Amino acid sequence: AGESEIFGFEFDLLWAPLDGLSLRFAYAYLDTEYKDFIGPGGEDFSGNPLPVSPENTLMGSLDYAVPLSGGWGLMAGTDWVWIDDFNFDVTDNDPYTKGGDYTLGNVRLALISPNEDWRVTAYVDNVTDEEEYANMTRREQEVIAAALDGRRYGIRAQYNF
C-alpha cells in the first residue's frame, strides 16, 4: 500500500461495586482508509478501509468471586464481545471477503485452592455457537476461508509453582 490513514480511540472501564464483583466495559472505534493504493494488477483500492479493521468493537465482562470454607474460593465469570462487520481483503465491495458483525460469549466457573496455587475451571467458549469466519482471502476465482472455533467446552486444571 502506498499510503493509508488510521484514526481511532479506545475506552476501558473497570468497576468493582462490591467485594468480589468486578465489571468491565470496553469500546474501540477505528476509522481506516487507503489514501493511495494501486494493486499489482492496476486496480485502485484508494478510499477502501484497511482489512480486518472493524469500525466498532464492544466488550463486557463480569466476574464474581466468593470465599468458601477452609480458604477455598469459587469464581464465576462471563465475557462477551461484539465486533462490527469488516473486510478481510483490500476490496471493499467483494461479498465473498466481507465478514459480518458477530457476538462471542464465554462463561466459566473455577474452584480455587486456599493458597491459590491451583485451580480447576469448567468453561464454555462461544456459548451461542456463533458461525463466522476468522479469515477469508480471494485468490483469483476461489476464496480461501477459515472458520472461527465453534462452541467449545471442557475443564482446565492449572497449577502455579
Coordinates of C-alpha atoms in Angstrom, one line a residue:
A1 CA 0.0 0.0 0.0
G2 CA 1.3 3.4 -0.9
E3 CA -0.4 5.4 1.9
S4 CA -3.1 4.8 4.5
E5 CA -4.7 6.8 7.3
I6 CA -5.7 5.3 10.6
F7 CA -7.7 7.1 13.4
G8 CA -9.2 5.6 16.4
F9 CA -9.7 5.5 20.2
E10 CA -10.4 3.1 23.0
F11 CA -12.3 3.4 26.2
D12 CA -11.9 0.9 29.1
L13 CA -13.8 0.9 32.4
L14 CA -13.3 -1.5 35.3
W15 CA -15.7 -1.2 38.2
A16 CA -15.7 -3.2 41.4
P17 CA -19.0 -2.2 43.1
L18 CA -18.9 -5.0 45.7
D19 CA -16.3 -7.1 47.3
G20 CA -15.6 -10.0 44.9
L21 CA -17.5 -8.5 42.0
S22 CA -15.8 -6.8 39.0
L23 CA -17.5 -5.4 35.9
R24 CA -15.6 -4.4 32.8
F25 CA -16.7 -2.5 29.7
A26 CA -14.6 -1.5 26.8
Y27 CA -15.3 0.2 23.4
A28 CA -13.0 0.7 20.5
Y29 CA -13.5 2.9 17.4
L30 CA -11.4 2.5 14.3
D31 CA -11.5 4.5 11.1
T32 CA -9.1 3.3 8.4
E33 CA -8.6 4.2 4.8
Y34 CA -6.2 3.6 2.0
K35 CA -5.3 7.1 0.7
D36 CA -3.2 5.9 -2.2
F37 CA -3.1 2.2 -3.1
I38 CA -2.8 0.8 -6.6
G39 CA -2.7 -3.0 -6.6
P40 CA -0.4 -5.2 -8.6
G41 CA -3.0 -5.6 -11.4
G42 CA -3.5 -1.8 -11.6
E43 CA -6.8 -1.9 -9.6
D44 CA -7.2 1.3 -7.5
F45 CA -8.0 0.5 -3.8
S46 CA -7.8 4.1 -2.7
G47 CA -10.7 5.0 -0.4
N48 CA -11.2 1.4 0.8
P49 CA -10.9 0.6 4.5
L50 CA -7.9 -1.5 5.6
P51 CA -8.5 -5.2 6.0
V52 CA -9.7 -6.7 9.3
S53 CA -10.4 -3.2 10.8
P54 CA -13.9 -3.2 12.3
E55 CA -15.2 0.3 12.9
N56 CA -16.7 -0.6 16.3
T57 CA -15.9 -3.2 18.9
L58 CA -17.7 -3.6 22.3
M59 CA -16.6 -5.8 25.1
G60 CA -18.1 -6.6 28.5
S61 CA -17.2 -9.0 31.3
L62 CA -18.4 -9.9 34.8
D63 CA -16.5 -11.8 37.4
Y64 CA -17.7 -12.8 40.8
A65 CA -15.5 -14.5 43.4
V66 CA -16.9 -15.8 46.7
P67 CA -14.9 -17.4 49.6
L68 CA -15.8 -20.9 50.6
S69 CA -15.0 -22.7 53.9
G70 CA -11.3 -23.7 54.5
G71 CA -10.0 -20.8 52.5
W72 CA -11.2 -22.2 49.2
G73 CA -12.7 -19.9 46.6
L74 CA -15.3 -20.1 43.8
M75 CA -15.1 -17.7 40.8
A76 CA -17.9 -17.4 38.2
G77 CA -17.4 -15.2 35.1
T78 CA -18.6 -14.4 31.7
D79 CA -17.2 -12.2 28.9
W80 CA -18.8 -11.0 25.7
V81 CA -17.5 -9.2 22.6
W82 CA -19.4 -7.7 19.6
I83 CA -17.3 -7.0 16.5
D84 CA -18.6 -4.8 13.7
D85 CA -18.6 -6.0 10.1
F86 CA -15.3 -5.6 8.2
N87 CA -13.4 -6.7 5.1
F88 CA -10.9 -9.5 5.1
D89 CA -9.3 -8.2 1.9
V90 CA -8.4 -4.8 0.3
T91 CA -11.5 -5.0 -1.9
D92 CA -14.4 -3.1 -0.3
N93 CA -17.2 -4.5 -2.4
D94 CA -16.5 -8.2 -2.6
P95 CA -19.3 -10.1 -0.7
Y96 CA -17.1 -13.2 -0.5
T97 CA -14.4 -11.5 1.6
K98 CA -16.7 -9.4 3.8
G99 CA -17.2 -10.5 7.3
G100 CA -20.5 -9.8 9.1
D101 CA -20.8 -8.4 12.6
Y102 CA -20.9 -11.0 15.3
T103 CA -21.1 -11.6 19.0
L104 CA -19.0 -14.1 21.0
G105 CA -19.6 -15.1 24.6
N106 CA -17.8 -17.3 27.1
V107 CA -18.7 -18.5 30.6
R108 CA -16.6 -20.1 33.3
L109 CA -16.7 -21.5 36.9
A110 CA -13.5 -22.1 38.8
L111 CA -12.7 -23.7 42.1
I112 CA -9.5 -22.1 43.6
S113 CA -7.3 -23.7 46.3
P114 CA -6.7 -21.9 49.6
N115 CA -3.2 -20.6 48.7
E116 CA -4.3 -20.0 45.0
D117 CA -1.5 -22.3 43.6
W118 CA -4.0 -24.3 41.7
R119 CA -7.5 -24.0 40.2
V120 CA -9.9 -26.2 38.2
T121 CA -12.1 -24.3 35.7
A122 CA -15.2 -25.6 33.8
Y123 CA -15.8 -23.4 30.8
V124 CA -17.9 -22.9 27.6
D125 CA -16.4 -20.8 24.9
N126 CA -18.6 -19.4 22.1
V127 CA -21.7 -20.1 24.1
T128 CA -24.1 -19.3 21.3
D129 CA -22.1 -21.3 18.8
E130 CA -21.7 -18.3 16.5
E131 CA -20.7 -19.3 13.0
E132 CA -18.5 -16.7 11.4
Y133 CA -15.1 -16.6 9.6
A134 CA -11.8 -15.9 11.2
N135 CA -10.1 -15.3 7.9
M136 CA -11.0 -15.1 4.2
T137 CA -8.8 -14.4 1.2
R138 CA -9.6 -14.3 -2.5
R139 CA -7.2 -15.9 -4.9
E140 CA -8.4 -15.3 -8.4
Q141 CA -11.6 -17.3 -8.7
E142 CA -11.5 -19.0 -5.3
V143 CA -11.9 -17.9 -1.7
I144 CA -9.8 -19.5 1.0
A145 CA -11.5 -19.3 4.4
A146 CA -11.1 -20.4 8.0
A147 CA -14.0 -20.5 10.4
L148 CA -14.0 -19.3 14.0
D149 CA -14.0 -22.1 16.5
G150 CA -17.5 -23.3 17.3
R151 CA -18.8 -23.9 20.8
R152 CA -16.1 -25.5 22.9
Y153 CA -16.4 -26.7 26.5
G154 CA -14.2 -28.5 28.9
I155 CA -12.3 -28.5 32.2
R156 CA -8.9 -26.9 32.7
A157 CA -6.6 -27.6 35.5
Q158 CA -3.9 -25.0 36.4
Y159 CA -1.0 -25.3 38.8
N160 CA 1.3 -22.3 39.7
F161 CA 4.6 -23.1 41.2

